[in-house]
């Protein structure tokens, strides 16, 4: 089958690998001129590690990744709010959790794609889709395919507009500044500091580097000026614990990014004609879900399997794929919103109560629930 994939982010590249491994004729088109990305790092949870293993890249990822064992919650004064045992999640799911820089993650996926003989056509900006099979670019050229996979992200997806008539994401009232940093870190422990309407997370990738994210509630979308990012962070987190201040001071300014964080309301329809949307185009979840890229990988694996299982009926294949994926991804989107609503709440009394509840939480039960939710529909 001739398959056109829109977007060379996680979902697009992973989907290209999955379809190519099943022998399809795959073309990936990407509007960026080259392989660049604005991200810092991701945690590959065991459900995603399973998919990466099936794609033949898990060992390459593990070779450059960290292997965090715990996520330690702390107040913005450094008080212990309890810790999630990541080893329990890994043990229950049978695959490791890995922390990896976004650049390494994308480079390894792309290398696999190239080894399979698929090139990404950069500088191809999709502007319109006809009949779910003809893709139009801004230079007037077109690409026809038997199946179009829309993996063009959360902010203005042509695929989502084609399927649902609207691709406008929902601003969720907080900013994330993200970056990477070298230094001396406890490789085993992710640090997650909770304030009042503010949060700071530090994720080690081995002993000598980490990626991090600082978040703060902000009701409306404002300016983005890269020259100001470090000052903004230093103002907000001025009296937070030393690891936070150290990371902000040490982060290379050119690698700090600022994101007004959006997601999408879940929609149960993901396909129209011969086009199906996947990844953030279909179900963008907030970073507080921790699962955006992981779910994009799951989409890629499941979609190729569904198409394989219904060789004579693409409509059935796409309906089966959507039915399989909708509830799991919608649950993750809503969980991300729930945590964000709690973390970015500016009410002092609410946050005091939230922190008290965290200190008394059943973290072993939480780890088991997370593992059971994430392994759904996977042979783990
Ligand atoms: C601050 C932040 C932190 C995050 N942290 C994590 C994390 O720790 N763990 C995790 O699992 N997830 C995380 N996520 C979520 C994760 O980044 C996304 O869910 C994941 O990247 C989705 O991949 P995607 O391929 O669907 O979309 P994208 O990565 O956005 O890729 C879409 C691609 O489509 C291209 N494109 C768009 N429009 C067009 C067009 N018209 N023509 C051609 N190409 C087009 C884009 O250039 C882009 O390359 C985070 C997200 C944010 C915002």
XYZ file of C-alpha atoms and ligand atoms in Angstrom:
433
model
C 0.000 0.000 0.000
C 1.214 3.526 -0.764
C 1.198 5.531 2.465
C 1.860 9.267 2.884
C 2.749 10.395 6.398
C 2.358 14.081 7.276
C 4.919 15.251 9.840
C 8.295 13.863 10.954
C 7.803 14.201 14.700
C 7.629 11.194 17.012
C 4.307 9.937 15.631
C 5.233 10.387 11.961
C 8.668 8.768 12.113
C 7.432 5.926 14.324
C 4.494 5.281 12.035
C 6.805 5.216 9.016
C 8.983 2.600 10.749
C 5.952 0.488 11.692
C 4.508 0.516 8.156
C 7.865 -0.015 6.463
C 8.547 -3.043 8.686
C 5.303 -4.488 7.315
C 6.431 -3.939 3.731
C 4.435 -0.857 2.740
C 5.615 1.917 0.401
C 6.064 4.892 2.757
C 6.719 8.606 2.128
C 7.163 11.068 5.005
C 6.699 14.806 4.371
C 7.762 17.483 6.862
C 7.436 21.258 6.674
C 10.664 21.963 8.579
C 13.757 22.344 6.402
C 15.803 19.878 8.451
C 15.638 17.647 11.495
C 15.326 20.153 14.336
C 13.233 20.020 17.466
C 12.364 22.389 20.281
C 12.060 19.759 22.998
C 14.404 18.994 25.881
C 13.870 15.382 26.862
C 11.270 12.720 27.504
C 10.718 9.789 29.784
C 10.159 6.669 27.708
C 7.842 4.723 30.030
C 7.722 0.900 29.683
C 4.741 0.928 27.286
C 6.830 3.039 24.882
C 9.947 0.944 25.548
C 7.961 -2.085 24.381
C 7.176 -0.371 21.050
C 10.789 0.783 20.625
C 11.875 -2.819 21.200
C 9.530 -3.975 18.428
C 11.055 -1.310 16.159
C 14.566 -2.611 16.940
C 15.874 0.575 18.590
C 15.493 -0.017 22.337
C 19.157 -0.982 22.852
C 20.347 2.123 20.989
C 18.065 4.274 23.135
C 19.166 2.579 26.372
C 22.832 3.165 25.473
C 22.401 6.965 25.635
C 19.532 7.171 28.139
C 19.281 7.440 31.902
C 17.502 4.824 33.994
C 15.622 6.681 36.748
C 14.432 4.523 39.667
C 12.309 7.000 41.603
C 10.385 10.230 41.220
C 10.822 12.250 44.415
C 8.137 14.854 45.135
C 9.221 17.844 47.197
C 7.605 21.071 48.302
C 9.061 24.335 46.987
C 10.858 24.507 50.375
C 12.411 21.071 49.883
C 10.076 19.105 52.220
C 9.551 15.440 51.316
C 6.102 14.855 49.765
C 6.668 11.157 49.006
C 8.278 9.209 46.182
C 7.040 7.107 43.299
C 9.030 3.867 42.891
C 9.652 3.663 39.134
C 11.193 0.217 39.654
C 7.736 -1.031 40.690
C 6.255 0.254 37.401
C 9.081 -1.299 35.376
C 8.771 -4.610 37.224
C 5.022 -4.764 36.698
C 5.308 -3.948 32.986
C 8.459 -5.916 32.157
C 10.260 -3.085 30.344
C 12.517 -0.271 31.582
C 11.693 3.412 31.979
C 14.343 5.522 30.248
C 15.082 9.239 30.378
C 16.520 10.532 27.128
C 17.294 13.835 25.470
C 14.856 14.668 22.723
C 17.643 15.115 20.156
C 19.028 11.611 20.827
C 15.558 10.078 20.765
C 14.658 11.618 17.415
C 18.110 10.909 15.900
C 17.866 7.191 16.716
C 14.332 6.899 15.314
C 15.383 8.714 12.133
C 18.486 6.546 11.716
C 16.289 3.452 11.905
C 13.952 4.925 9.304
C 16.857 5.696 6.993
C 18.297 2.207 7.478
C 14.940 0.870 6.312
C 15.297 2.948 3.153
C 12.715 5.655 3.885
C 13.693 9.284 3.365
C 11.959 12.227 4.927
C 11.083 14.952 2.421
C 11.830 18.137 4.359
C 10.563 21.575 3.286
C 7.160 20.137 2.353
C 4.448 22.250 3.976
C 1.003 20.644 3.701
C -1.771 23.168 3.120
C -4.741 21.041 2.066
C -5.975 17.480 1.696
C -8.494 16.298 -0.919
C -10.627 13.164 -0.646
C -8.327 11.868 2.104
C -5.857 10.737 -0.549
C -4.298 13.804 -2.223
C -1.977 16.016 -0.202
C -1.364 19.583 -1.443
C 1.793 21.544 -0.558
C 2.320 25.308 -0.442
C 4.510 25.226 -3.562
C 1.582 23.842 -5.589
C 2.880 20.258 -5.765
C 0.800 17.253 -4.666
C 1.284 13.721 -3.363
C -1.275 10.933 -3.822
C -1.530 7.856 -1.600
C -3.837 4.967 -0.707
C -3.658 5.982 2.973
C -2.730 9.361 4.492
C -1.504 9.365 8.101
C -1.839 12.819 9.670
C 0.927 13.148 12.275
C 1.190 16.929 12.042
C 1.048 17.802 15.730
C -1.170 19.715 18.101
C -1.058 23.372 17.119
C -2.569 23.570 13.606
C -3.001 20.075 12.224
C -4.257 19.922 8.618
C -5.296 16.321 9.287
C -7.379 17.247 12.324
C -9.048 20.060 10.358
C -9.839 17.583 7.580
C -11.357 15.057 9.993
C -13.144 17.282 12.528
C -13.466 20.648 10.746
C -11.450 22.419 13.464
C -7.850 22.119 14.650
C -7.754 24.862 17.299
C -6.006 23.616 20.469
C -7.092 24.606 23.998
C -4.748 26.820 26.057
C -4.589 25.288 29.550
C -3.475 28.345 31.518
C 0.181 27.620 32.206
C 3.623 28.147 30.742
C 6.495 25.664 30.574
C 10.110 26.756 30.241
C 12.189 23.738 29.230
C 15.910 23.132 28.790
C 18.878 20.847 29.246
C 21.860 21.228 31.496
C 25.198 19.599 32.347
C 26.307 19.097 35.951
C 26.425 16.520 38.692
C 23.128 14.695 39.259
C 21.773 11.738 41.225
C 21.159 9.525 38.191
C 18.515 7.468 40.008
C 16.117 10.197 41.005
C 13.786 12.548 39.170
C 13.125 15.642 41.316
C 9.610 17.109 41.179
C 9.145 20.341 43.184
C 5.587 21.560 43.818
C 4.747 25.161 44.680
C 1.597 27.263 44.618
C 0.740 27.627 40.944
C 4.338 26.689 40.080
C 6.321 23.511 39.527
C 9.918 22.604 38.695
C 11.052 19.150 37.512
C 14.619 17.918 36.966
C 15.085 14.635 35.082
C 18.624 13.169 35.134
C 19.871 11.527 31.958
C 22.767 9.694 33.603
C 25.084 11.368 36.156
C 26.293 14.356 34.170
C 23.293 15.784 32.349
C 19.622 16.440 32.879
C 16.659 18.032 31.253
C 14.275 20.189 33.208
C 10.962 22.029 33.035
C 9.752 24.990 35.071
C 6.024 25.678 34.969
C 3.863 28.565 36.150
C 0.177 29.403 35.930
C -0.648 32.273 33.601
C -4.224 32.984 32.592
C -3.518 34.470 29.169
C -0.992 33.926 26.405
C 1.712 36.600 26.469
C 5.069 37.420 24.956
C 7.947 35.099 24.094
C 11.328 36.755 24.047
C 14.254 34.307 24.337
C 16.514 36.997 25.822
C 14.200 37.146 28.844
C 13.708 33.432 29.565
C 16.450 32.988 32.184
C 15.433 36.208 33.981
C 11.812 35.060 34.023
C 12.839 31.740 35.565
C 15.183 33.359 38.079
C 12.423 35.732 39.173
C 9.843 32.978 39.712
C 12.146 30.388 41.275
C 14.512 32.808 43.097
C 14.102 31.247 46.556
C 13.430 27.628 45.553
C 15.819 24.855 46.659
C 19.405 24.893 45.447
C 19.071 22.202 42.702
C 16.435 24.333 40.962
C 18.500 27.517 41.131
C 21.639 25.659 40.020
C 19.929 24.198 36.952
C 18.490 27.564 35.902
C 21.891 29.251 36.277
C 23.745 26.502 34.391
C 21.355 25.963 31.471
C 22.744 27.256 28.155
C 20.494 30.220 27.273
C 20.178 29.143 23.634
C 18.635 25.837 24.759
C 15.902 27.349 26.948
C 12.454 27.372 25.368
C 9.133 28.780 26.544
C 5.850 27.097 25.690
C 2.293 28.264 26.327
C 0.883 24.805 26.909
C -2.130 23.622 24.886
C -3.959 20.346 24.529
C -7.111 19.156 22.721
C -10.510 18.067 23.967
C -10.793 14.344 23.193
C -12.698 13.603 19.968
C -13.933 10.065 19.180
C -13.556 10.383 15.385
C -10.022 10.097 14.064
C -10.511 9.257 10.397
C -12.353 10.424 7.314
C -12.113 8.882 3.839
C -8.571 7.436 3.592
C -6.990 9.770 6.144
C -6.357 8.956 9.804
C -4.800 11.228 12.409
C -2.389 9.986 15.074
C -0.176 11.386 17.848
C -0.802 14.929 19.064
C -3.003 15.652 16.019
C -5.486 13.091 17.352
C -5.091 13.333 21.141
C -2.638 15.962 22.381
C -2.231 15.574 26.140
C -0.542 18.003 28.536
C 3.071 17.342 29.579
C 1.688 16.597 33.071
C 0.386 13.342 31.579
C 3.999 12.292 30.901
C 2.655 10.190 28.043
C 2.451 12.346 24.888
C 5.349 10.824 22.981
C 4.695 7.378 24.490
C 1.136 7.388 23.156
C 2.383 8.556 19.745
C 4.600 5.454 19.660
C 1.696 3.221 20.668
C -0.437 4.745 17.890
C 2.227 3.920 15.320
C 2.460 0.280 16.361
C -1.306 -0.289 16.677
C -2.187 1.484 13.411
C 0.158 -0.668 11.330
C -1.246 -3.787 13.038
C -4.856 -2.733 12.403
C -4.168 -2.050 8.711
C -2.499 -5.451 8.486
C -5.446 -7.163 10.160
C -7.949 -5.742 7.625
C -6.049 -5.948 4.322
C -9.136 -5.638 2.133
C -10.992 -2.967 4.061
C -9.217 0.232 5.057
C -12.345 1.792 6.584
C -12.665 -1.166 8.943
C -8.970 -0.941 9.800
C -9.203 2.769 10.691
C -12.400 2.253 12.685
C -10.771 -0.619 14.596
C -7.696 1.527 15.284
C -9.782 4.426 16.625
C -11.926 2.115 18.756
C -8.775 0.578 20.238
C -7.085 3.887 21.006
C -9.757 6.440 21.894
C -10.506 5.552 25.518
C -6.924 5.021 26.586
C -5.715 8.310 25.092
C -8.777 10.256 26.326
C -8.107 8.957 29.853
C -4.485 10.104 29.627
C -5.553 13.552 28.363
C -7.978 13.963 31.259
C -5.401 12.707 33.795
C -2.943 15.305 32.456
C -5.575 18.015 32.908
C -6.375 16.834 36.425
C -2.739 17.010 37.566
C -2.213 20.378 35.846
C -5.315 21.812 37.543
C -3.847 20.779 40.893
C -0.216 21.820 40.257
C -1.051 25.198 38.735
C -3.725 26.101 41.277
C -2.863 29.438 42.944
C -4.963 28.919 46.078
C -2.687 28.528 49.142
C -5.169 26.446 51.159
C -5.786 24.091 48.213
C -2.041 23.538 47.729
C -1.442 22.933 51.456
C -4.146 20.245 51.417
C -2.781 18.789 48.154
C 0.704 18.493 49.672
C -0.690 16.918 52.850
C -2.540 14.342 50.726
C 0.646 13.622 48.781
C 2.603 12.936 51.995
C -0.023 10.347 52.977
C -0.533 8.874 49.499
C -0.234 5.167 48.754
C 2.620 5.425 46.257
C 2.852 1.662 45.738
C -0.844 1.639 44.788
C -0.274 4.635 42.515
C 2.629 2.884 40.741
C 0.472 -0.218 40.220
C -2.425 1.843 38.858
C -0.137 3.746 36.472
C 1.407 0.510 35.204
C -1.991 -1.137 34.714
C -3.339 1.876 32.810
C -0.287 2.228 30.574
C -0.038 -1.460 29.637
C -3.655 -1.563 28.446
C -3.981 -3.158 24.971
C -0.300 -4.108 24.897
C 1.014 -7.666 25.349
C 2.847 -6.786 28.574
C 6.744 21.109 27.221
C 6.405 19.718 26.797
C 7.019 18.656 27.448
C 6.697 17.343 27.077
N 7.287 16.320 27.744
C 6.956 15.032 27.416
C 7.512 13.918 28.110
O 8.288 14.068 29.045
N 7.143 12.672 27.728
C 6.285 12.446 26.687
O 5.993 11.284 26.387
N 5.759 13.478 26.011
C 6.062 14.759 26.350
N 5.509 15.791 25.689
C 4.561 15.513 24.621
C 5.263 15.135 23.343
O 6.228 16.090 23.025
C 4.266 15.060 22.191
O 3.120 14.380 22.625
C 4.882 14.324 21.020
O 5.983 15.052 20.550
C 3.851 14.178 19.897
O 4.471 13.846 18.710
P 3.782 14.158 17.322
O 4.672 13.541 16.314
O 2.359 13.784 17.354
O 3.784 15.740 17.199
P 5.033 16.690 16.956
O 6.217 16.216 17.689
O 4.539 18.066 17.230
O 5.347 16.548 15.394
C 4.515 17.077 14.403
C 5.342 17.296 13.160
O 4.496 17.694 12.086
C 5.099 18.761 11.388
N 4.050 19.545 10.741
C 3.105 20.306 11.332
N 2.318 20.884 10.405
C 2.774 20.475 9.189
C 2.381 20.751 7.857
N 1.367 21.576 7.583
N 3.067 20.165 6.838
C 4.103 19.310 7.107
N 4.536 19.042 8.353
C 3.870 19.606 9.397
C 5.810 19.541 12.481
O 6.829 20.387 11.949
C 6.366 18.430 13.355
O 7.626 17.990 12.944
C 5.789 17.107 26.032
C 5.189 18.185 25.371
C 5.469 19.473 25.761
C 4.789 20.618 25.067
